[in-house]
Short mmCIF file of C-alpha atoms in Angstrom, two decimals:
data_model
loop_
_atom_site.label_atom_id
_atom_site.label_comp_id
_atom_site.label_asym_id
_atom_site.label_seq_id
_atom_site.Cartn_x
_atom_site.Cartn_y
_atom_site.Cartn_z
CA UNK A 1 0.00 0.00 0.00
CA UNK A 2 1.43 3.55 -1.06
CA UNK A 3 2.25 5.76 1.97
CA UNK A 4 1.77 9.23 1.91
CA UNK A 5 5.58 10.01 2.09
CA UNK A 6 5.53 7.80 -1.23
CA UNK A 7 3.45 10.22 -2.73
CA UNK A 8 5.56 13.38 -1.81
CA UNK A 9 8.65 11.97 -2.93
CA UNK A 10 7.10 11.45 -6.14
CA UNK A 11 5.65 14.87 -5.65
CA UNK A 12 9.10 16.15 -5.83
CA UNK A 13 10.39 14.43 -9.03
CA UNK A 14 12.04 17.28 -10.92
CA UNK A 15 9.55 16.65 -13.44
CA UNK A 16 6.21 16.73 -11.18
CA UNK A 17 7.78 19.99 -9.74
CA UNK A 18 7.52 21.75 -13.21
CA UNK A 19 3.97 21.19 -13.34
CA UNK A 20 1.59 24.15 -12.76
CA UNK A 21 -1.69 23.96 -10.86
CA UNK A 22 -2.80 24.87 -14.31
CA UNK A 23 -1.77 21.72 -15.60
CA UNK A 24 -2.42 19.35 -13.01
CA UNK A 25 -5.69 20.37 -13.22
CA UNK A 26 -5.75 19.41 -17.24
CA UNK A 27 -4.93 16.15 -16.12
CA UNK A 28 -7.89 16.08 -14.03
CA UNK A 29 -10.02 17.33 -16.92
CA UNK A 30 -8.94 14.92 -19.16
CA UNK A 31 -9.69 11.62 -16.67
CA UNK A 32 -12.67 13.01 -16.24
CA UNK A 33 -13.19 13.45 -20.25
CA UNK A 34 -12.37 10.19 -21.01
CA UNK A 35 -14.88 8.49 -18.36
CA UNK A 36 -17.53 10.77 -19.27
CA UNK A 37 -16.84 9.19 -22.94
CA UNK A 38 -16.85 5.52 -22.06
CA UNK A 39 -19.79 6.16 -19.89
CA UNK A 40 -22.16 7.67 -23.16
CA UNK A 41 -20.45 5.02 -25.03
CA UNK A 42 -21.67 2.12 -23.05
CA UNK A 43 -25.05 3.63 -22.58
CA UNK A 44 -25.51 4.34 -26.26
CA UNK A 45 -24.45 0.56 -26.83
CA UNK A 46 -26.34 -1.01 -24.80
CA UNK A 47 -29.72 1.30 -25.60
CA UNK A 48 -29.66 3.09 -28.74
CA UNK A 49 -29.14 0.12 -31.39
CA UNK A 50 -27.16 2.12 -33.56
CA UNK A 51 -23.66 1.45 -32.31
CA UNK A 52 -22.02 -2.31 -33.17
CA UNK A 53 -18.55 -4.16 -32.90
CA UNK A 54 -16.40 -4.60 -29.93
CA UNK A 55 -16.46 -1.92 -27.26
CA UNK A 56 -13.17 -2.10 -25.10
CA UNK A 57 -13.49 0.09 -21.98
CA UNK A 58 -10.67 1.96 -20.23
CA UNK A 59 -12.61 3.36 -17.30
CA UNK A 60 -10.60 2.73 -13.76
CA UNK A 61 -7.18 3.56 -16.29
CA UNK A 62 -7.81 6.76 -16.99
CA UNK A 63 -4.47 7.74 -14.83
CA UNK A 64 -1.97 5.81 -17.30
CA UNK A 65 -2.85 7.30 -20.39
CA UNK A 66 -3.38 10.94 -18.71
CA UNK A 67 -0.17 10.45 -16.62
CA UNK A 68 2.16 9.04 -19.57
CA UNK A 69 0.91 11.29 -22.40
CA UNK A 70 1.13 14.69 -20.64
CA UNK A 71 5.32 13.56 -20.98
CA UNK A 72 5.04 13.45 -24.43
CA UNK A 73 7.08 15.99 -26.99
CA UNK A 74 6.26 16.72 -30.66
CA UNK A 75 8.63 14.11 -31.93
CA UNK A 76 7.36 11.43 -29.72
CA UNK A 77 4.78 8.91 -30.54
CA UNK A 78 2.33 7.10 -29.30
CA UNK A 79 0.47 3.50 -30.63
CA UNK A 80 -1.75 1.09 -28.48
CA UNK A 81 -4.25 -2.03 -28.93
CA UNK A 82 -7.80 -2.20 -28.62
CA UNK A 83 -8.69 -0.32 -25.58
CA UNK A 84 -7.94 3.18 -27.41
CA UNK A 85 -10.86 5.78 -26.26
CA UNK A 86 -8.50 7.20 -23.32
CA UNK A 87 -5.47 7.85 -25.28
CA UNK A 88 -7.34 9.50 -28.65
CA UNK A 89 -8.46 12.00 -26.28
CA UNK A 90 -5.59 12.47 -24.72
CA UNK A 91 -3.78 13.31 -27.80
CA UNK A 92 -5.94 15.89 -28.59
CA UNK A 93 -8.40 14.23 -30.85
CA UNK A 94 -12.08 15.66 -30.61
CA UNK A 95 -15.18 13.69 -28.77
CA UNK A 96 -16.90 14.36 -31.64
CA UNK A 97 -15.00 12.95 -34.33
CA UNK A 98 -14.20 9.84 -31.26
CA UNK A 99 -17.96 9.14 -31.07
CA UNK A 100 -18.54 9.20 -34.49
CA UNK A 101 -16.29 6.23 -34.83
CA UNK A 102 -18.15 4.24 -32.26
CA UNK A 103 -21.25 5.02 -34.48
CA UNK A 104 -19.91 4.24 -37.81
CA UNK A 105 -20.45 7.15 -39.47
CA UNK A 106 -18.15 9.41 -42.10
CA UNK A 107 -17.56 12.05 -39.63
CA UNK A 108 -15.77 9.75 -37.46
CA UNK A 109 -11.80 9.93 -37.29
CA UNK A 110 -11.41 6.30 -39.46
CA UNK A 111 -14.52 7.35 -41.66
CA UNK A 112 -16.82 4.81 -39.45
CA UNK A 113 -14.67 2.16 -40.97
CA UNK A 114 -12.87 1.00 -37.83
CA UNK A 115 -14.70 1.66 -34.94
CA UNK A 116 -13.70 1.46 -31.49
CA UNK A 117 -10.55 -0.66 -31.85
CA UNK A 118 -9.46 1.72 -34.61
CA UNK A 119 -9.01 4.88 -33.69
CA UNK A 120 -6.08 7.18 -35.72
CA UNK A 121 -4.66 10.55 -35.76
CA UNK A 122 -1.16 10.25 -37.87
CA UNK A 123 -1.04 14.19 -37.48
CA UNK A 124 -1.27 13.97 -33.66
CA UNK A 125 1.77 11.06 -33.89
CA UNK A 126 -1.19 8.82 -32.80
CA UNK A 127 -1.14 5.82 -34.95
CA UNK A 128 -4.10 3.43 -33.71
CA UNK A 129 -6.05 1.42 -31.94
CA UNK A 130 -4.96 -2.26 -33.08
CA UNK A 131 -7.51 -5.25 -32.47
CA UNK A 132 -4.56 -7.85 -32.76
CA UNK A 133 -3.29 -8.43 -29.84
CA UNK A 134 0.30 -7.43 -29.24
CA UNK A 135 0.16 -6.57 -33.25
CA UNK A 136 0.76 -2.87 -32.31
CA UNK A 137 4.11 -3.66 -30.48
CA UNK A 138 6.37 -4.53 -33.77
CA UNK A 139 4.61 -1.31 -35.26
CA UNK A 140 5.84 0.55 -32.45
CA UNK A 141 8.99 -0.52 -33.20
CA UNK A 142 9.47 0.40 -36.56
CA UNK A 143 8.21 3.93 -35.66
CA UNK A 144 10.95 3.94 -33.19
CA UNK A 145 13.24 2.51 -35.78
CA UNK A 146 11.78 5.35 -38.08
CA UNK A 147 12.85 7.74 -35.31
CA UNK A 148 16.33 6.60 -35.27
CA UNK A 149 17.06 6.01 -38.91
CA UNK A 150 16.20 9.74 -39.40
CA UNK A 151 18.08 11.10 -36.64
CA UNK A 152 15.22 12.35 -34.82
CA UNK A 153 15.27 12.88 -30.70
CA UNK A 154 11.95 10.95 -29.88
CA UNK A 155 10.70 8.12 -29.21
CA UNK A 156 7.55 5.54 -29.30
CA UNK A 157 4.94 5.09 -26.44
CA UNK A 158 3.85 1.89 -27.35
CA UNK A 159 0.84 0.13 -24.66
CA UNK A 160 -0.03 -3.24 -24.60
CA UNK A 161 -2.62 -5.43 -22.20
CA UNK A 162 -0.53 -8.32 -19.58
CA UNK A 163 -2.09 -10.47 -22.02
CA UNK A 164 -0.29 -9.24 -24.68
CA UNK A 165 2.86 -10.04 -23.03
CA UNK A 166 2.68 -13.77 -23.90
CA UNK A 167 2.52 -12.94 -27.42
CA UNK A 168 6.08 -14.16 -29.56
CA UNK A 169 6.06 -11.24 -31.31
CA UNK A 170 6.41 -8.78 -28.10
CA UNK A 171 9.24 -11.07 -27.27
CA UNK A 172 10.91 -10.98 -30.76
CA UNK A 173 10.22 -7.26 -30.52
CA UNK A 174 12.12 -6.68 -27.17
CA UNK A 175 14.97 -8.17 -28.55
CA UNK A 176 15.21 -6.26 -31.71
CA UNK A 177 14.63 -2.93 -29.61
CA UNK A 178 17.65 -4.31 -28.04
CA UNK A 179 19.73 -5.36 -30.15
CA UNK A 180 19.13 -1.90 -32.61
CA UNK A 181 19.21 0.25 -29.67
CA UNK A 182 16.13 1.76 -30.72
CA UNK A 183 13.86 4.44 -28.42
CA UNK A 184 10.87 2.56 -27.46
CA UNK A 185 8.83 2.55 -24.01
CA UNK A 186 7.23 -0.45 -24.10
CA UNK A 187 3.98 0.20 -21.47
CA UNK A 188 2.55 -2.87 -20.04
CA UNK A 189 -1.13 -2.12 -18.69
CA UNK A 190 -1.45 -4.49 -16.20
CA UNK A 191 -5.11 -4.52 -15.47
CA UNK A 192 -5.40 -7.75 -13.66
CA UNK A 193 -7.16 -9.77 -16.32
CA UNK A 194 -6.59 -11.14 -19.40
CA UNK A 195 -9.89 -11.42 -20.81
CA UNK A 196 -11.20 -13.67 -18.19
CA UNK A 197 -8.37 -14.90 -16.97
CA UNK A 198 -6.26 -13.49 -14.31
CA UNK A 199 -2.73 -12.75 -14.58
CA UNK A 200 -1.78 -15.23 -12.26
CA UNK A 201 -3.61 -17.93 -13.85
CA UNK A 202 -2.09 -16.80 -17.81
CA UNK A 203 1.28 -15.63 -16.92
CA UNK A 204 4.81 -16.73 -15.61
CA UNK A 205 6.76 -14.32 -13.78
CA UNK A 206 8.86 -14.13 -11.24
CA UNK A 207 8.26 -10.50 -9.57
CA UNK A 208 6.59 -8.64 -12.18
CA UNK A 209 5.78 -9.06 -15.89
CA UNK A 210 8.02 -6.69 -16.68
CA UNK A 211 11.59 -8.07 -15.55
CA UNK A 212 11.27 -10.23 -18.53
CA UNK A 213 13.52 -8.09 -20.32
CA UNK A 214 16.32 -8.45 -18.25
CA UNK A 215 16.55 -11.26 -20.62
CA UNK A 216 17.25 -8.67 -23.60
CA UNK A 217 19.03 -6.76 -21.62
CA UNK A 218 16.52 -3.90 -21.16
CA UNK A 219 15.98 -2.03 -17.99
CA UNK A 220 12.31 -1.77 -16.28
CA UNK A 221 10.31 -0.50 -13.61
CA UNK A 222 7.16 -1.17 -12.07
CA UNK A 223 4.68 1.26 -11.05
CA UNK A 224 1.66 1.56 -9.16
CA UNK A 225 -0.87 3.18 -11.89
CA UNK A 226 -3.09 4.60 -8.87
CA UNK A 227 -0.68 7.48 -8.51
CA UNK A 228 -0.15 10.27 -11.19
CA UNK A 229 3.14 11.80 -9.86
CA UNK A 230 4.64 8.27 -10.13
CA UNK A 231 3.74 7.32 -13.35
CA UNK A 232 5.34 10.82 -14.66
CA UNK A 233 8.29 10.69 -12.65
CA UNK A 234 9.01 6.86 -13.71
CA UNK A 235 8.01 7.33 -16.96
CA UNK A 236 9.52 9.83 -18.04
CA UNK A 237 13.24 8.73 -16.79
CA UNK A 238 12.42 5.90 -19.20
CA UNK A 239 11.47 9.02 -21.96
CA UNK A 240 14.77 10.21 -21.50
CA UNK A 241 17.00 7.30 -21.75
CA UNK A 242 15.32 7.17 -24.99
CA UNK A 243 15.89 10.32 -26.17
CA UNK A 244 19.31 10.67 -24.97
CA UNK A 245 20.80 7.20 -25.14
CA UNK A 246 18.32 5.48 -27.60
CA UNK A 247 17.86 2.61 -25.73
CA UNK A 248 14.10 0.80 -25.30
CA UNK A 249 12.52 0.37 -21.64
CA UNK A 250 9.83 -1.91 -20.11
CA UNK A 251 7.20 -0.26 -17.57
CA UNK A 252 4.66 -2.24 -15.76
CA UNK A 253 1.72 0.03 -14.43
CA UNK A 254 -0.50 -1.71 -12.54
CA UNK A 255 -4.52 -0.50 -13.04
CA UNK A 256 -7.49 -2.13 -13.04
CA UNK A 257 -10.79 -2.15 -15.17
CA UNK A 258 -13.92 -1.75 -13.76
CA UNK A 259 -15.88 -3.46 -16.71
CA UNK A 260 -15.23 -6.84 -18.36
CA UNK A 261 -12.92 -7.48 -21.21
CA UNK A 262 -15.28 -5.73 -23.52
CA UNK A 263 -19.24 -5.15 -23.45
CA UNK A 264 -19.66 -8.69 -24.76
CA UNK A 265 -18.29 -9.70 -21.74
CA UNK A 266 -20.90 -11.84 -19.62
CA UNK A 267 -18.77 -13.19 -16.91
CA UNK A 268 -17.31 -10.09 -15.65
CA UNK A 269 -18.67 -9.76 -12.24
CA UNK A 270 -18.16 -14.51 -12.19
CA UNK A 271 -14.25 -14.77 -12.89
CA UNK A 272 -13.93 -12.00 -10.33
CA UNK A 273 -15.29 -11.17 -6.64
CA UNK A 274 -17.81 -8.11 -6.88
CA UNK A 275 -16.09 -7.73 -3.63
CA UNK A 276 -12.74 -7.12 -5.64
CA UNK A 277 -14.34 -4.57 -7.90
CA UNK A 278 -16.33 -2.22 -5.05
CA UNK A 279 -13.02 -2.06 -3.19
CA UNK A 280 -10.98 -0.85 -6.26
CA UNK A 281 -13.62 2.09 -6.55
CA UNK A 282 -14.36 3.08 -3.14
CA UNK A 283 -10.16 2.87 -2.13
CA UNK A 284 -8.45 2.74 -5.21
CA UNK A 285 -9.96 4.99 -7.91
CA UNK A 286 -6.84 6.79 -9.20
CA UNK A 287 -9.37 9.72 -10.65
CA UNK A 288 -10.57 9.84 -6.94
CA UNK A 289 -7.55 10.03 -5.82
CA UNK A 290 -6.16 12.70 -7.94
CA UNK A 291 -8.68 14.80 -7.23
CA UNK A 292 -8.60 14.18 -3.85
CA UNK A 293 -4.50 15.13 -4.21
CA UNK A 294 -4.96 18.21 -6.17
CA UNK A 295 -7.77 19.44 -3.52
CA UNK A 296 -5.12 18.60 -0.58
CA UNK A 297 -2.70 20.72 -2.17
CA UNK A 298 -5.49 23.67 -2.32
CA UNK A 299 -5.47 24.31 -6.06
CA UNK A 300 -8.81 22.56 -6.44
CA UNK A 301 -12.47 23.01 -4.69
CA UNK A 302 -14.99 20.29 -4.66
CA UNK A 303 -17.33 22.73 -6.73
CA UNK A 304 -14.73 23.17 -9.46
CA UNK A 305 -14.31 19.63 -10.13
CA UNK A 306 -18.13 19.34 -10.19
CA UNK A 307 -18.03 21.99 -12.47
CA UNK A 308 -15.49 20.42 -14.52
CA UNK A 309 -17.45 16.76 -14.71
CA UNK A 310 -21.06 18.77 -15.78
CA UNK A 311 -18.45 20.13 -18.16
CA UNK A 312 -17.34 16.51 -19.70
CA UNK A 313 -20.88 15.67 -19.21
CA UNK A 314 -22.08 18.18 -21.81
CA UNK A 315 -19.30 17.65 -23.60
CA UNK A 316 -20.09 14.13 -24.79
CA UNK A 317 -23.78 14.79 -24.95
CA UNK A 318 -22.89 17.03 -27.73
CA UNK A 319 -20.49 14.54 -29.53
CA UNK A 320 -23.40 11.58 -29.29
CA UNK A 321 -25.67 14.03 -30.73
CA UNK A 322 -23.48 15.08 -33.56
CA UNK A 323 -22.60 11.37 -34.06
CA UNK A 324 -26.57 10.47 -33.95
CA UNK A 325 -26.71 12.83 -37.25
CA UNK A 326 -23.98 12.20 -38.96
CA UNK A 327 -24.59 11.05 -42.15
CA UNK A 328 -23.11 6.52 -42.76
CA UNK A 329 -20.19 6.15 -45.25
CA UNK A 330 -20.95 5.64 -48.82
CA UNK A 331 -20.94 2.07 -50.03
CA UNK A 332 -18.92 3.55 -52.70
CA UNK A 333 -16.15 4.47 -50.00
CA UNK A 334 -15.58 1.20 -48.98
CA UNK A 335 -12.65 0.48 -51.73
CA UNK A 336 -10.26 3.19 -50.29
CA UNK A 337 -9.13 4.01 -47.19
CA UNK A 338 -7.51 0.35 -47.78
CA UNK A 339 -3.82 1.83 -48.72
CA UNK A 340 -2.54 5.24 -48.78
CA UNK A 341 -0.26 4.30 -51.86
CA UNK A 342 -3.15 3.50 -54.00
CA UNK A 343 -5.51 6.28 -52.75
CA UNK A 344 -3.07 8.80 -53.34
CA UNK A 345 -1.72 7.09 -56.91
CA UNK A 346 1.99 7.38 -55.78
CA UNK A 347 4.42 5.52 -57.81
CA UNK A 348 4.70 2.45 -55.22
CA UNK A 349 0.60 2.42 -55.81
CA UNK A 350 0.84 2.36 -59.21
CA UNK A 351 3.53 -0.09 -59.87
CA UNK A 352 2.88 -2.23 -56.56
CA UNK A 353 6.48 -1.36 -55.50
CA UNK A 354 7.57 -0.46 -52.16
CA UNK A 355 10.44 1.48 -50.93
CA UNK A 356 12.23 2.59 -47.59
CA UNK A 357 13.24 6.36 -48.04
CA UNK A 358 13.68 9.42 -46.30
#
């Protein structure tokens, strides 16, 4: 159990220290953002009949994307799997262009071709939203590779499920991040359960999932994903051995999701204790407890968070509505979006010929 002298030290990090009340407060804003978004999205699943596919929920992890994404520079990046909502909005991409995704319609930010495991914003250095799982960790690695080959001081965010961990290609990408040197921050969201299975039960470890890569010689920390201040101060030592030494890093920040594996999930409340669950909330709610932390330090009041979650509230109630009217893809539409080469008639798309330049 973190003490509160665990806390202040983390407090303290140099980085943490730079942080205005400002901006702690736009952390706050954005937790609160990205649960106000899951809840709609759930509601309009379950009750409006016009939403379909997989729904992956985040809420309870709102504090790892927040925490790890507020580090981020321009010429850092940032790819994930399935459970994508959080970190879209926390890149800067719009609710309304989010829900419109969930809704399948042309307004949303794949066209309503992807849908919630598919989210994108290349301009943001956001680059999905993968529904393979682990398939986004060897595409993290060639954008840090990209990174490297063209000189560039940045590196990859790339975040992955403890499931994903048992994958061969996560292993055969730690050791090519290894072995190339290359600036990746491999982020292991360790939510408990993979699928229906807990980690326990699905995993071998010894301490923590993430001192496998001692075996490719990469260095790794765990962290306890309850607590903002450590997840910046941690993460972002691991931000600037990349940077500065190009070398790849394994962080294991333990969450926990409230809600099964996705909405289709029946036996969420069977493989665990409902016991298990109303504990996390009441004692271990990381938004809770950030708010709690930023009204102990006296730059918050308990009516300016309200304020601030009416706020979200509208917020999405807006981006539902503007998703509820915006108008479905054309069935024409459905041949491009497929690859960029062809679309834009380059000479790779023309002649089916691919290169690697500059």
């Amino acid at each position: 159990m973190e003490t509160r002298a665990d806390v202040d030290t983390f407090a303290e990090a140099e980085i943490n220290r730079r942080l205005t009340p400002q901006e702690k407060i736009h952390l706050l804003r954005q937790m609160l953002r990205s649960r106000r978004f899951e809840q709609a999205a759930l509601k309009n699943y379950q009750t409006g009949g016009q939403m379909g596919g997989f729904l992956h929920l985040y809420i309870g992890q709102e504090s790892v994307a927040a925490a790890t994404i507020s580090l981020c520079g321009d010429d850092d990046h940032i790819i994930t799997g399935y459970r994508d909502h959080a970190h879209a909005l926390m890149v800067g991409m719009s609710m309304n262009e989010c829900m419109a995704e969930l809704f399948g319609k042309a307004t949303g930010c794949s066209k309503g071709k992807g849908g919630s495991m598919h989210f994108f914003a290349p301009n943001k250095h956001y680059w999905g939203g993968h529904g393979i799982v682990a398939g986004q960790t060897p595409l993290g690695l060639g954008l840090a590779f990209g990174l490297k080959y063209k000189g560039v001081k940045g590196c990859c965010l790339c975040y992955l499920g403890d499931g994903a961990v048992n994958q061969g290609v996560y292993q055969a990408s730690l050791n090519l991040a290894s072995l190339w040197n290359l600036p990746i921050i491999y982020i292991i969201e360790n939510n408990q359960y993979s699928m229906g299975t807990s980690l326990e039960r699905s995993s071998a470890y010894k301490t923590c999932l993430a001192a496998r890569a001692e075996g490719y010689n990469i260095e790794w920390d765990r962290i306890n994903g309850e607590d903002v201040y450590e997840i910046r101060a941690k993460t972002w030592k691991a931000i600037q051995r990349a940077h500065n030494e190009s070398r790849p890093t394994v962080l294991q920040i333990d969450t926990y999701r409230y809600y099964g594996h996705s909405v289709s999930d029946a036996n969420a409340k069977k493989y665990r204790d409902p016991a298990e669950i109303e504990n996390i909330r009441k004692f271990h709610d990381p938004l809770h407890l950030w708010q709690k932390h930023l009204i102990d330090e006296g730059i918050l009041t308990v009516d300016q968070s309200a304020e601030m979650d009416t706020s979200a509230g509208a917020e999405v109630a807006a981006a539902v509505q503007f998703a509820r009217e915006s108008p479905l893809p054309e069935k024409a539409d459905i041949y491009s979006d497929v690859y960029f080469e062809v679309d834009h008639q380059t000479p790779a798309g023309r002649t089916g010929k691919h290169f690697f330049n500059d």
